[in-house]
Structure formats: C-alpha cells, structure tokens
Tab-separated table of C-alpha atoms in Angstrom:
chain	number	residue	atom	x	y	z
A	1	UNK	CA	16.610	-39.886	49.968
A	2	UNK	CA	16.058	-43.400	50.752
A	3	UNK	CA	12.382	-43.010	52.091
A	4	UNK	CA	11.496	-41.569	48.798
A	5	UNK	CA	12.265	-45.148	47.703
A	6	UNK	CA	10.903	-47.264	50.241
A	7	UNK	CA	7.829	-45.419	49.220
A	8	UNK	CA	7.798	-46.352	45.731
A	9	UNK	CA	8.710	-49.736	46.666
A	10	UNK	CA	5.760	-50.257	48.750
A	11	UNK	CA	3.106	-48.201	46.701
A	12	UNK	CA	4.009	-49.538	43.365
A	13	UNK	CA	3.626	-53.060	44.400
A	14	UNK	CA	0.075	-52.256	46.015
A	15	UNK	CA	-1.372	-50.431	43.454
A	16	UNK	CA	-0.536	-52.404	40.382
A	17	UNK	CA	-4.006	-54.402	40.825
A	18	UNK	CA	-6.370	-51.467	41.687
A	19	UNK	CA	-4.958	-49.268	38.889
A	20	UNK	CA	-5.350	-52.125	36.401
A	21	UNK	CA	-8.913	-52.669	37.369
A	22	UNK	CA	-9.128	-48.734	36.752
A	23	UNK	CA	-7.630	-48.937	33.566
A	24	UNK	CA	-10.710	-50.149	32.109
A	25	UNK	CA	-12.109	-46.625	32.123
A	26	UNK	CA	-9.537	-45.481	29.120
A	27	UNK	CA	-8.635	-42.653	27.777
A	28	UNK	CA	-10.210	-39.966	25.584
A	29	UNK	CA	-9.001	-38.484	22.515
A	30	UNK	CA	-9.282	-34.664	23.274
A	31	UNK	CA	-9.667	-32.545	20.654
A	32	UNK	CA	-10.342	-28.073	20.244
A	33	UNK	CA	-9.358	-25.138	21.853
A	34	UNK	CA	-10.047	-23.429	24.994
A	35	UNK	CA	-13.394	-21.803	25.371
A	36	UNK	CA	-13.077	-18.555	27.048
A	37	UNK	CA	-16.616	-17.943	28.073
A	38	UNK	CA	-17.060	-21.395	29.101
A	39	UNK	CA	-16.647	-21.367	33.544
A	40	UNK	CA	-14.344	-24.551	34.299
A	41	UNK	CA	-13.098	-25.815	37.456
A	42	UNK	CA	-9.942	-27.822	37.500
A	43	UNK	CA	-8.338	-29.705	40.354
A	44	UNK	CA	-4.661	-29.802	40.962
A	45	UNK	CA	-2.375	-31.742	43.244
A	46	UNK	CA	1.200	-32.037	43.631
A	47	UNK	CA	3.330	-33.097	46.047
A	48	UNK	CA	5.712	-31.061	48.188
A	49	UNK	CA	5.759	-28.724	51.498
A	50	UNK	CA	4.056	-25.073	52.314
A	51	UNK	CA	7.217	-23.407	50.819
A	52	UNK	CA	5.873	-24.877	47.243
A	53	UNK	CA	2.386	-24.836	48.500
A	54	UNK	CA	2.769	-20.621	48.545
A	55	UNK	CA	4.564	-21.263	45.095
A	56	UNK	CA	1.657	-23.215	43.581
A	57	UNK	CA	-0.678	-20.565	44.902
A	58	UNK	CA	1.130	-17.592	43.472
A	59	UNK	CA	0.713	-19.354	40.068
A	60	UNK	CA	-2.667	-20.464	40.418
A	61	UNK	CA	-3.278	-16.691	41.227
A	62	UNK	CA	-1.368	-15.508	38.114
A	63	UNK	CA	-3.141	-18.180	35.486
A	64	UNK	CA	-6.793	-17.290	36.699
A	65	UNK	CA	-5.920	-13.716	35.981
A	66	UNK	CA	-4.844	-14.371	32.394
A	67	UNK	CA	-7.967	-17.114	32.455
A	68	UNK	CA	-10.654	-15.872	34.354
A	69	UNK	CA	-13.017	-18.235	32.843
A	70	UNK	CA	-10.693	-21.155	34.538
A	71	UNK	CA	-10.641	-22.077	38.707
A	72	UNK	CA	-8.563	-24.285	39.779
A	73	UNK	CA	-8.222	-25.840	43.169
A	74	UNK	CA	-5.168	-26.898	44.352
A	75	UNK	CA	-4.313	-30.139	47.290
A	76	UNK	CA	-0.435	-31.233	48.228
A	77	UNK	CA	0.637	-33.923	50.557
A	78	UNK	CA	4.167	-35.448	51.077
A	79	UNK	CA	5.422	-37.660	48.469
A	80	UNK	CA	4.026	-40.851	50.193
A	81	UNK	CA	1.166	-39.735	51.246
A	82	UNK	CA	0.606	-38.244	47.765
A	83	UNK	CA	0.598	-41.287	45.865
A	84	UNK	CA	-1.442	-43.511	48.678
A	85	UNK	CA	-4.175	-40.720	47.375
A	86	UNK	CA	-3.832	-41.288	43.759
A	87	UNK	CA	-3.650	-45.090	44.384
A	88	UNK	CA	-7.741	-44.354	45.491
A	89	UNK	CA	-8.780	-41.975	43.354
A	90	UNK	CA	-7.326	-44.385	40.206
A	91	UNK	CA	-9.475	-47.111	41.942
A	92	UNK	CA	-12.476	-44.763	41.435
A	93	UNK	CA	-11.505	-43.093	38.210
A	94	UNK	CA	-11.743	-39.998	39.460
A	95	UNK	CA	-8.190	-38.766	39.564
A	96	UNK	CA	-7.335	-34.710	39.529
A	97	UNK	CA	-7.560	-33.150	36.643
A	98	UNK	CA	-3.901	-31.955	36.813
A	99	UNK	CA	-1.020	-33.987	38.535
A	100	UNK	CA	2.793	-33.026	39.481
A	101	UNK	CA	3.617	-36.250	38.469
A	102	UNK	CA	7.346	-38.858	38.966
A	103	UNK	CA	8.934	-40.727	36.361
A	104	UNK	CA	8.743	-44.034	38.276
A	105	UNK	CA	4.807	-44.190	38.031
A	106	UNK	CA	4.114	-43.091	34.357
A	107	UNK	CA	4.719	-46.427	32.725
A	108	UNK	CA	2.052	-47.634	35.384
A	109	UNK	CA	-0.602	-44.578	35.437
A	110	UNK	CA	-0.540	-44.466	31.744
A	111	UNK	CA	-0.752	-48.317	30.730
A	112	UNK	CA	-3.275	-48.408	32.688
A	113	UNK	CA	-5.526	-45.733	30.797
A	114	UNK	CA	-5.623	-43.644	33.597
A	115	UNK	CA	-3.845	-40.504	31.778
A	116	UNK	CA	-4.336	-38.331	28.832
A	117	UNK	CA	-2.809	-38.615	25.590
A	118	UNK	CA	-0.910	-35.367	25.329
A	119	UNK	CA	0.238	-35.220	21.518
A	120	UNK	CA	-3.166	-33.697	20.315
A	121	UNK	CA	-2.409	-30.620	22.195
A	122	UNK	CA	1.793	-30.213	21.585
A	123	UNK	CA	2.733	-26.985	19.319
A	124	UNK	CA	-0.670	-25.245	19.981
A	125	UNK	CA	-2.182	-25.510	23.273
A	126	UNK	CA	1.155	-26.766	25.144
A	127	UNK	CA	4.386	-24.716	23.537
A	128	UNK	CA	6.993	-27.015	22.781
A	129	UNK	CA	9.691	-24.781	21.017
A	130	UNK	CA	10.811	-23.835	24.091
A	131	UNK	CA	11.059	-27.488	25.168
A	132	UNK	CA	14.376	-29.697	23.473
A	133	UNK	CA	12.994	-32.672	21.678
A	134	UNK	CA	14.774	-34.901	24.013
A	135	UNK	CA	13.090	-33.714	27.094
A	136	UNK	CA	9.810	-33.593	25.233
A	137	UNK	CA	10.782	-37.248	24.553
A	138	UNK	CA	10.720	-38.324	28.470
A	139	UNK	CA	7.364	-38.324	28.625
A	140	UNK	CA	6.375	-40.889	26.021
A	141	UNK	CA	5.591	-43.918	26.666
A	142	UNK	CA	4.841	-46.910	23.742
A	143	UNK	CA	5.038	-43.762	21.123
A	144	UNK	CA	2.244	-41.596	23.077
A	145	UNK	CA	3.007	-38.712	25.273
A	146	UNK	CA	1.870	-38.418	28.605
A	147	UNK	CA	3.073	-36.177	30.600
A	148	UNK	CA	5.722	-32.915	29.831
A	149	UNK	CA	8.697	-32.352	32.291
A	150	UNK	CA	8.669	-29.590	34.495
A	151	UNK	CA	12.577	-29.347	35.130
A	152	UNK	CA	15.636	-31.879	34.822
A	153	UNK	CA	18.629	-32.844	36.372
A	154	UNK	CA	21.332	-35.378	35.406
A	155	UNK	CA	23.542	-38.085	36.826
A	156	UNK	CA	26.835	-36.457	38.147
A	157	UNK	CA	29.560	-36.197	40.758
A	158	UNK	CA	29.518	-33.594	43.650
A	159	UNK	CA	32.684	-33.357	45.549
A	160	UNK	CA	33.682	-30.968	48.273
A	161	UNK	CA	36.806	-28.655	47.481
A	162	UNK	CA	37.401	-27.119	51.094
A	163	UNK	CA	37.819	-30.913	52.127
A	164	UNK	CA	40.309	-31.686	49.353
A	165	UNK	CA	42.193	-28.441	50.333
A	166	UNK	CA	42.631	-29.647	53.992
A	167	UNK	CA	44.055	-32.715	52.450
A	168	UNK	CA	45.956	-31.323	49.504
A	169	UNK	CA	44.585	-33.223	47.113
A	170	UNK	CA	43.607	-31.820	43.688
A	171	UNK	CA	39.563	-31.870	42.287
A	172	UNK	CA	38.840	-35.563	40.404
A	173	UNK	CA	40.379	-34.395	36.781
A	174	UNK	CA	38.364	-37.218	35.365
A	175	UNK	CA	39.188	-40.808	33.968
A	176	UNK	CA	37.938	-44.058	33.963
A	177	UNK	CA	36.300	-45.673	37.198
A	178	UNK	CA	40.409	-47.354	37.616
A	179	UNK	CA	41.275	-43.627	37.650
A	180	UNK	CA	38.384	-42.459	40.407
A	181	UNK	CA	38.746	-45.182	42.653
A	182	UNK	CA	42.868	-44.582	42.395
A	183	UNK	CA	41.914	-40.482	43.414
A	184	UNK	CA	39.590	-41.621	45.841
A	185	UNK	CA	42.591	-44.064	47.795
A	186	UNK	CA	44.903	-40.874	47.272
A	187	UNK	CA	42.147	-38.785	49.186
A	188	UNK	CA	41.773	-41.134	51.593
A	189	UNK	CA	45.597	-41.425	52.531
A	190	UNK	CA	46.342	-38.126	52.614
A	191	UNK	CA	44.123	-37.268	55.228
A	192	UNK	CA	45.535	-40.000	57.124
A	193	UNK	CA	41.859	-42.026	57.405
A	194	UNK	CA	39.719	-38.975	58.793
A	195	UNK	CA	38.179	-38.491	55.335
A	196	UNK	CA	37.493	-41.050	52.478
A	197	UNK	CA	37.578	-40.515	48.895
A	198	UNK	CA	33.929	-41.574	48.580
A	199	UNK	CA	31.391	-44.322	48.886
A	200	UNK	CA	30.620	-47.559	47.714
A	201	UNK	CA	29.587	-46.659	43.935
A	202	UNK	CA	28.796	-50.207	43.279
A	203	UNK	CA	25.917	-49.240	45.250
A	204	UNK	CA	24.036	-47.440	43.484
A	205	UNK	CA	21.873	-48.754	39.685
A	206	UNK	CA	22.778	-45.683	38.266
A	207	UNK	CA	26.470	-45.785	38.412
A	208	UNK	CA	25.500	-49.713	36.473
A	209	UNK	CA	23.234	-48.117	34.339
A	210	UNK	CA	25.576	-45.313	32.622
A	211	UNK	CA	28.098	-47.823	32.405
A	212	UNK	CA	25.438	-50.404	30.083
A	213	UNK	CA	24.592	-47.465	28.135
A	214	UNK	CA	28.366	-46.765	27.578
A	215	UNK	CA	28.620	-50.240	26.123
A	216	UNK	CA	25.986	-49.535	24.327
A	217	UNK	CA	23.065	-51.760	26.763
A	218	UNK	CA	20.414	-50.232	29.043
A	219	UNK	CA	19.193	-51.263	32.255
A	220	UNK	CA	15.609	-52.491	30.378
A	221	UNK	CA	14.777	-52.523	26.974
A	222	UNK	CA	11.797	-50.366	25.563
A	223	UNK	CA	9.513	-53.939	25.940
A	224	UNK	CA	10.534	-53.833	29.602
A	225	UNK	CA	13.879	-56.931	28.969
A	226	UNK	CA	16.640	-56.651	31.165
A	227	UNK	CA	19.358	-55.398	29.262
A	228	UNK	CA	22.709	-56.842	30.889
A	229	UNK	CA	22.831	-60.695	32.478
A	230	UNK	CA	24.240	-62.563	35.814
A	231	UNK	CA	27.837	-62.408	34.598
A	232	UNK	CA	28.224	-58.629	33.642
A	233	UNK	CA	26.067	-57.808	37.533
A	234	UNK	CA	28.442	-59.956	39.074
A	235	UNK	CA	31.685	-57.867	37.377
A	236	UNK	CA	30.242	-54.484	38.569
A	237	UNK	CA	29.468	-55.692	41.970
A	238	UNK	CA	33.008	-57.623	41.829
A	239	UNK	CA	34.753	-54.284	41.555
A	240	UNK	CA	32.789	-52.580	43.656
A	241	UNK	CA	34.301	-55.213	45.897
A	242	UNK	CA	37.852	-54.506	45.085
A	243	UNK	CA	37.404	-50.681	46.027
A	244	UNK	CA	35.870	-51.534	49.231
A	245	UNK	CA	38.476	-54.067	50.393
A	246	UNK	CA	41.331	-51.276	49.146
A	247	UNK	CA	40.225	-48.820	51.935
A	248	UNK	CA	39.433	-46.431	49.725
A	249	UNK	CA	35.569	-45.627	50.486
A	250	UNK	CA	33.897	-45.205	53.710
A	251	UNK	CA	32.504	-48.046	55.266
A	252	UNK	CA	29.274	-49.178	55.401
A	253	UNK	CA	29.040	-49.356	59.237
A	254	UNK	CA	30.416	-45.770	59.736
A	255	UNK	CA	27.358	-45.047	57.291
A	256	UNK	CA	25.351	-46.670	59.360
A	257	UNK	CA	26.091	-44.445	62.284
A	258	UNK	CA	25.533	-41.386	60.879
A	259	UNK	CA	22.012	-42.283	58.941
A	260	UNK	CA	20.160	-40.720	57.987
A	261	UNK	CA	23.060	-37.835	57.001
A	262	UNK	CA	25.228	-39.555	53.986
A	263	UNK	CA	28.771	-40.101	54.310
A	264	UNK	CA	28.835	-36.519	51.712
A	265	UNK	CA	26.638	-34.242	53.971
A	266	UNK	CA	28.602	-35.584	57.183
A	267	UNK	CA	31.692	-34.096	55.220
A	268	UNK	CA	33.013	-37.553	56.131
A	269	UNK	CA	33.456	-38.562	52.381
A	270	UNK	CA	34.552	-35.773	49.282
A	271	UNK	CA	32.780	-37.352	46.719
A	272	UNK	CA	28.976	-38.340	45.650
A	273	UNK	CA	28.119	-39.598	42.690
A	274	UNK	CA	24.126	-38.813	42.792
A	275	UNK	CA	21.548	-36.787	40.985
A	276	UNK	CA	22.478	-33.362	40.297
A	277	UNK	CA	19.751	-31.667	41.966
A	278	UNK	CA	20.607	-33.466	45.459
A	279	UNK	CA	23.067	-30.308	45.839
A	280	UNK	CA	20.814	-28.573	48.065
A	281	UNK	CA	20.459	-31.093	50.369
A	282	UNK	CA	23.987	-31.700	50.665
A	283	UNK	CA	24.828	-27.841	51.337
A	284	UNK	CA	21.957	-28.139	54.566
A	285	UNK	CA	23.419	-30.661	55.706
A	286	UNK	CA	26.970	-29.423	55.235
A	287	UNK	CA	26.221	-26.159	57.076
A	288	UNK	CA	28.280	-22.735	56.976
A	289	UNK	CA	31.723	-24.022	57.345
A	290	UNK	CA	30.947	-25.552	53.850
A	291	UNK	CA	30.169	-22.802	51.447
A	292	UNK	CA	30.388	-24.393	47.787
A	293	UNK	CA	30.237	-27.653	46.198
A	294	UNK	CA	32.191	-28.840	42.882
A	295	UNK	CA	29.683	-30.774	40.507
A	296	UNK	CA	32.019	-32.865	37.770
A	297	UNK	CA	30.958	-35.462	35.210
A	298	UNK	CA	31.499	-39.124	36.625
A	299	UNK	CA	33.989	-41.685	35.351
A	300	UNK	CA	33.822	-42.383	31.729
A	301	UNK	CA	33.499	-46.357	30.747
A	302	UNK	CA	33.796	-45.678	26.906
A	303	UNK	CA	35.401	-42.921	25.764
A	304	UNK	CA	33.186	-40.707	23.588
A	305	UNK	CA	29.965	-42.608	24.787
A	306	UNK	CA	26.791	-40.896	24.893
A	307	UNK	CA	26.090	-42.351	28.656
A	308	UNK	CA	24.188	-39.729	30.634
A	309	UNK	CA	21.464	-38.389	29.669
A	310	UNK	CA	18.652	-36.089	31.293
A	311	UNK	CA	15.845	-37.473	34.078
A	312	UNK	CA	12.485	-35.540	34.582
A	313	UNK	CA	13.047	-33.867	38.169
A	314	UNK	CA	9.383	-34.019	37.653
A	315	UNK	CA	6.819	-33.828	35.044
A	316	UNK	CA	2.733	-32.462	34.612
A	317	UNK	CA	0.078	-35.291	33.484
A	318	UNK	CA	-3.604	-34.818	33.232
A	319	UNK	CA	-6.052	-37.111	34.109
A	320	UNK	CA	-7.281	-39.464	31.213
A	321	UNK	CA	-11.346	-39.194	33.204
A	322	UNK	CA	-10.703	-34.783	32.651
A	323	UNK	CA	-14.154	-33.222	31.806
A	324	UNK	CA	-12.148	-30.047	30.615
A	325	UNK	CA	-8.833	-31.533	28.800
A	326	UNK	CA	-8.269	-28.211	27.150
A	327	UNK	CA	-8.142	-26.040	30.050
A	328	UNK	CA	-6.212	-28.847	31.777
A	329	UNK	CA	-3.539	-28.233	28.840
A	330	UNK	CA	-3.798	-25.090	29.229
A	331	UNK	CA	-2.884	-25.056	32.916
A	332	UNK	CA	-0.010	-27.625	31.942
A	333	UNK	CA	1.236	-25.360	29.613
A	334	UNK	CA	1.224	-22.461	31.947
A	335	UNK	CA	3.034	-24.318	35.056
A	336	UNK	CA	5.629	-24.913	32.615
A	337	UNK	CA	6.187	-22.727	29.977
A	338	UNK	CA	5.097	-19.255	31.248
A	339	UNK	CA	7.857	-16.638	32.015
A	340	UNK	CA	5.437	-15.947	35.746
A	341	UNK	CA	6.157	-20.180	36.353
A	342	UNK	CA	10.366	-19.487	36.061
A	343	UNK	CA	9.727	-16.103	37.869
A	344	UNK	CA	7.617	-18.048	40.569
A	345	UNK	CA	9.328	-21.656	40.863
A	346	UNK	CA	12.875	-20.545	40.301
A	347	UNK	CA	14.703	-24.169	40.751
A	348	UNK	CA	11.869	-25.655	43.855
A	349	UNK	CA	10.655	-28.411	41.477
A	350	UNK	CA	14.679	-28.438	39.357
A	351	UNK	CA	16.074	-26.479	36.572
A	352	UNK	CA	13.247	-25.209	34.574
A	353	UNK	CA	12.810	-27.435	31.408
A	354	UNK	CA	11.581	-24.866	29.394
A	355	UNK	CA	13.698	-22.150	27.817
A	356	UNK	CA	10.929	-19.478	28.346
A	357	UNK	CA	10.644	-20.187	32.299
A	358	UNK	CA	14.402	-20.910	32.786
A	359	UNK	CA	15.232	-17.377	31.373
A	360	UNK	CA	12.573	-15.595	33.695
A	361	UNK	CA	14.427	-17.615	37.030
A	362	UNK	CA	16.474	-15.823	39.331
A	363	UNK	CA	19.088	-18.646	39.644
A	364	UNK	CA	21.057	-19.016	42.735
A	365	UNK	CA	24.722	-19.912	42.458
A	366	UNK	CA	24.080	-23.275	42.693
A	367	UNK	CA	21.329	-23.484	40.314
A	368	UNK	CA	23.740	-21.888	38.149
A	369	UNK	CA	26.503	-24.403	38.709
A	370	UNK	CA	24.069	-27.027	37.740
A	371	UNK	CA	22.630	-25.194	34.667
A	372	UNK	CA	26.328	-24.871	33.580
A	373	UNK	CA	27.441	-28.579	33.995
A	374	UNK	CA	24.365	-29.925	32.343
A	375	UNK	CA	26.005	-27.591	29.496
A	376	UNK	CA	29.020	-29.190	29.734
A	377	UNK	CA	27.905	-32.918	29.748
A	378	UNK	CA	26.462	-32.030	26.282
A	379	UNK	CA	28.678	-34.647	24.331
A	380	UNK	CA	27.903	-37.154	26.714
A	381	UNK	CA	24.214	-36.911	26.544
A	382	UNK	CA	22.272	-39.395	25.100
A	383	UNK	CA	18.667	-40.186	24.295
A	384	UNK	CA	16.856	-41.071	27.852
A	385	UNK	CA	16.021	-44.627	28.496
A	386	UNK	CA	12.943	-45.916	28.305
A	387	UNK	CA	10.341	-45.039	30.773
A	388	UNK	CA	10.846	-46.964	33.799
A	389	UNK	CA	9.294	-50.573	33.730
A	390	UNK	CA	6.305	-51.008	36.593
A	391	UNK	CA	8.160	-52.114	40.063
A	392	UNK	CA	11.658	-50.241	38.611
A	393	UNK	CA	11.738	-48.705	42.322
A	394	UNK	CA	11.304	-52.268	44.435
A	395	UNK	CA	14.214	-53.067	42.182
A	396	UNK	CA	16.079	-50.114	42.876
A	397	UNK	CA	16.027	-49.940	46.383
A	398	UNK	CA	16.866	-54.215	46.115
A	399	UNK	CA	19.863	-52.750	44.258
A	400	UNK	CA	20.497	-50.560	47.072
A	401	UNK	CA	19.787	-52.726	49.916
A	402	UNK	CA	22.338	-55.496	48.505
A	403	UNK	CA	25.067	-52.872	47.788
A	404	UNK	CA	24.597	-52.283	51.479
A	405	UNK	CA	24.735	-56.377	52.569
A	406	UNK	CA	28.058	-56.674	50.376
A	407	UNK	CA	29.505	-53.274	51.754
A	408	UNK	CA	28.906	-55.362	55.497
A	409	UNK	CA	30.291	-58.509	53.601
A	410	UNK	CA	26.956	-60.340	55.208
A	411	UNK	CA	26.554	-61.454	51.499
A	412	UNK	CA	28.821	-62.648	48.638
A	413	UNK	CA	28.690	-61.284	45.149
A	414	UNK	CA	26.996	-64.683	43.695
A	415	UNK	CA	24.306	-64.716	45.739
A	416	UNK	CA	23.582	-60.825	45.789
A	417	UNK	CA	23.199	-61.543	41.793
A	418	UNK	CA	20.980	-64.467	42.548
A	419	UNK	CA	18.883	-62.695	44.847
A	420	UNK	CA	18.315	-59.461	42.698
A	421	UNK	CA	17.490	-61.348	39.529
A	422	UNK	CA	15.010	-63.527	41.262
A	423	UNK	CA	13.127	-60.348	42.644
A	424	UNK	CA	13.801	-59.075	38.930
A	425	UNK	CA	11.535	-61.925	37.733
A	426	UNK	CA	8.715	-61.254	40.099
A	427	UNK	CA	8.553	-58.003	38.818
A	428	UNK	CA	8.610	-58.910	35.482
A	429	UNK	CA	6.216	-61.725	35.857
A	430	UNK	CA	4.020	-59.423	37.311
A	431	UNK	CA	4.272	-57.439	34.108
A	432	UNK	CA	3.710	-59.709	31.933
C-alpha cells in the first residue's frame, strides 16, 4: 500500500515542470460522431499485472468486433513505472490516446492541457444514465470533465469476526471515535495483549478528512486552501495520542516488525479503517484460517453528517493531443459501460461504476459485501471533495510518515503540526 504512495510522492513532484511545459500544447474541442468506415488506430495503456493484461485483451477483442473499423493497441506497466512513462510522453505531447487513469494526477494532467474535455461527448457517445451524477461528478475538475470512473470504493472499517470470537468480544456496533477507541481497549484486554483493537487511526488523512467534512470543512477547498488550521491538526493528532498511550492499538514498533504485512493482515489487530476495496489484500494475507471479513461504517463525528463519500478506484481519460477523440470515446465508453466490460472485469479494477457493467459481473462474496455496504452508507454519503490539489500524495504520505514518528514518540504533536504545514506550503507555493 505504502509504495503506491511513495510513488506518487516522488513522481508528482518531478513531473510538475515537464507537464507544465507540455501544457502549452492544449486541448481540442472535439466535436461528431464515430465514422464507421473510417480505419483508426488507438493506443491504450493502463496499469496493472498479466491477470488484467488477459482482461484488457479480452475486451480489446470484444470492442474491435462490434468496431471493426477501430484497432487499438494496448501497453501496461506497474503503477510506478506507469506514470514515469506518462511523465515522457506529456513532455513530448504525445500521450496514449486512452489512459486507465488515478485520481491523484487529474488535477495535474488536466491543468496542464494535457487531457480531453469529456462533456461534448456525455449522453451520446459515452452513456451516462447508467452512471449516478455523483460519480459522473469525480471527474471534473474547474467545471470540465475529464475523465469517467471505472469503479469506486469508499472509506470504511474492516474488522475480523473469527478474531473477536476467540476473544468474546462483540462486532464494533458503531459510535463516536470515544466509543471505537473504548471497543478497541475492550478487544485488546480481553485477549489478554495477544491481539489489539486496532491501529493508530490518527494515522491516517482520511480518518481527518471525514471528520472536517462532518463539521462541515474539507481537507482543501475547490481553489486548492487548506480547509482546517494548526489548532484543529494538533486536536486530532492529540487524541490520536491519548489512544496510543491507553494501550489500546498496536504499536508502532510491533508494526514495524511485521512490514510490509499490516498489523490487520498479520491478524495481529481486528480492526482497519482503510479503503473498502483493500479487502482482498487483507484476505491474502490472512490466509485459510481466515475465511470472511466484516466491513462496517467508521465512527461517526456528527451525527447525521454526510461524511463519506465515494473515491474513483480508477477512472478512463483520453489524451487532449488524440487524432481520433471519437473513437477514443467510444472505447471509453465501452471499457466502462458495456455489459462484455462487467462480464470481463468483474471487480479487478473495483466495483463497476456503471449500472450496466455492474449487473453483467459475477460478484464474489466479497465484492458483494462491499456492493452491499456502499448501500448502506447511503445517508452518509456526500458530494466528493474536490479533485485532489497537485502534490496531495507528498502530503499524504508526510501525513503518514508523522503518524508513524508520533506512534514511536520520536516527535511531539507541535512540531509534527509544524512540520506538515511547512511541507503544506511548499506544495502550495508550488501551485500557485
């Protein structure tokens, strides 16, 4: 999980000057439909291993039969890797025609110029009645839509239920974050200090963020402001402390040890509040002897608040420097609206955005499980923040790395503040 991060962290501060330079190039305004007797040849590349690779090509295979007039040739590289490529191709303004594309970079890409406006195409080429509003909404940016999400997930809590029944203690029945870290000290105690009741939450910018949204905040503002100041960092972090000093969580040396499993997929811990779609990952690593996961909503800061909300697992952009931006639209539309893309994909790139493909998926029980919670987090679901500001990953790995320096106590809470709001202004000068 974490070396997804450092990635970002390291790309997003390289590129920033070559894609600007790039940016120059624009965008065009497409316009028309497909011409079926004109021969195209699209390029696609997404990220991922040869499980998805034989996925892509199975799809690829099924849209040139239904568009014969359209080949498209596909690339895929690891998620680092992938983006070091883009970085050069934006340099030379000749990006792929078609991109799997992340949240964390389409602020940047499409600033920049470097990606097509997508709105010209929505309700003819590219369905969107299959597609809620609100997920169609994650991929604008300043009003203009860039790229359409291929699945989602949203921010919950996984817990393990054959650990709580070796220590007797009951599923998290929700509450506030008093009440979780309270259930979380009862887990730990009961199993006499083998098990903990979680880790550090105070950890983790998304466990900040819902609670700013609950108040009615957001980690940045739609002009890219911080939304929240020293004092409020310094109260979350400040009870993050308290939790850590009660016992209750797992410490961050005994995390240290067993990296890079977490303290969740070491069935050390029988709680994680993370992504929903991490589930997977945490049954591998949990192996046979752990056969289900529970998935709850995490600890409510307002009641009635409309905190959570759903995150692109992934999304589809096209190129703004396209020679063919209907057929790229048209492949878009395919790889995520087309009965054959649920039937193919199932949940490999998340649970299918789009109605049409998300009742062609043979859903496994966990897929299930997650389709069914995101059901029942419905109240709680609000509009999605703004895209993420340019260098939003360097800040939340920061976040991460200083959860980890207070969880050693090698830093105190004042100057872990300090020290993430003066990498906050780099990244915001850099911005500006």
């Amino acid at each position: 999980m974490f070396s997804k991060k450092r990635a970002i962290t390291g790309i997003a501060v390289a590129t920033g000057a070559a894609l600007a330079l790039a940016g120059c190039a624009g965008g065009s305004e497409p316009a028309g439909t497909l011409d079926p007797d004109e021969e195209v040849t699209l390029d696609l590349a997404f990220w991922g291993n040869d499980v998805r690779a034989e996925m892509y090509n199975e799809a690829i295979a099924a849209f040139e039969e239904e568009y014969p007039n359209i080949t498209v040739n596909s690339s895929f590289l690891d998620f680092p890797a992938f983006w070091e490529r883009r970085q050069t191709e934006a340099a030379g303004g000749n990006l792929p025609d078609v991109m799997q594309f992340d949240y964390s970079y389409l602020r940047q890409y499409s600033e920049n110029g470097l990606l097509l406006d997508l709105d010209p195409f929505l309700g003819n080429v590219i369905q969107t009645d299959p597609i809620p509003q609100n997920i169609l909404d994650i991929g604008v940016v300043g009003g203009t839509t860039y790229g359409i999400a291929t699945s989602t997930n949203a921010w919950g809590m996984y817990t393990n239920p054959t650990l709580l029944a070796e220590v007797g203690v009951d599923e998290f029945a929700g509450g506030t974050w008093d009440d979780y870290a309270a259930w979380m000290g009862e887990v730990t105690e009961a199993s006499g200090g083998e098990v903990w009741g979680g880790s550090d939450y105070a950890g983790r910018i998304q466990n900040f963020e819902i609670q700013l949204r609950a108040e009615g905040g957001a980690l940045f503002t739609e002009d890219g402001e911080p939304g929240f100041d020293e004092a409020r960092l310094a109260e979350f972090w400040e009870d993050g402390q308290e939790v850590i000093a009660s016992g209750a969580v797992i410490s961050a040396q005994r995390l240290e040890e067993i990296f890079p499993t977490s303290g969740f997929g070491a069935a050390l811990t029988a709680s994680e509040l993370t992504w929903d779609n991490f589930g997977a990952g945490y049954l591998g690593e949990l192996g046979e002897g752990y056969p289900e996961l529970g998935l709850v909503a995490p600890p409510i800061t307002v009641e009635g608040a409309q905190d959570l909300y759903l995150k692109p697992s992934m999304l589809h952009s096209i190129a703004a420097n396209t020679d063919h931006p209907e057929a790229a639209a048209t492949l878009v539309d395919f790889l995520v609206n087309s009965p054959q893309s649920g039937e193919i994909f199932g949940t490999n790139r998340g649970l299918p955005a789009s109605e049409t493909a998300l009742e062609a998926a043979d859903l496994d029980p966990l897929s299930e499980q997650i389709r069914d919670y995101e059901a029942s987090i419905q109240d709680r679901l609000g509009d999605a923040p703004p895209v993420p500001i340019v260098g939003y990953g360097t800040l939340e790995e920061e976040f991460r790395v200083l959860g980890q320096e207070l969880g050693f106590g090698t830093i105190s809470v004042e100057d872990a503040v300090d020290r993430f709001f003066t990498e906050m202004d780099v990244v915001l000068s850099n911005n500006s």
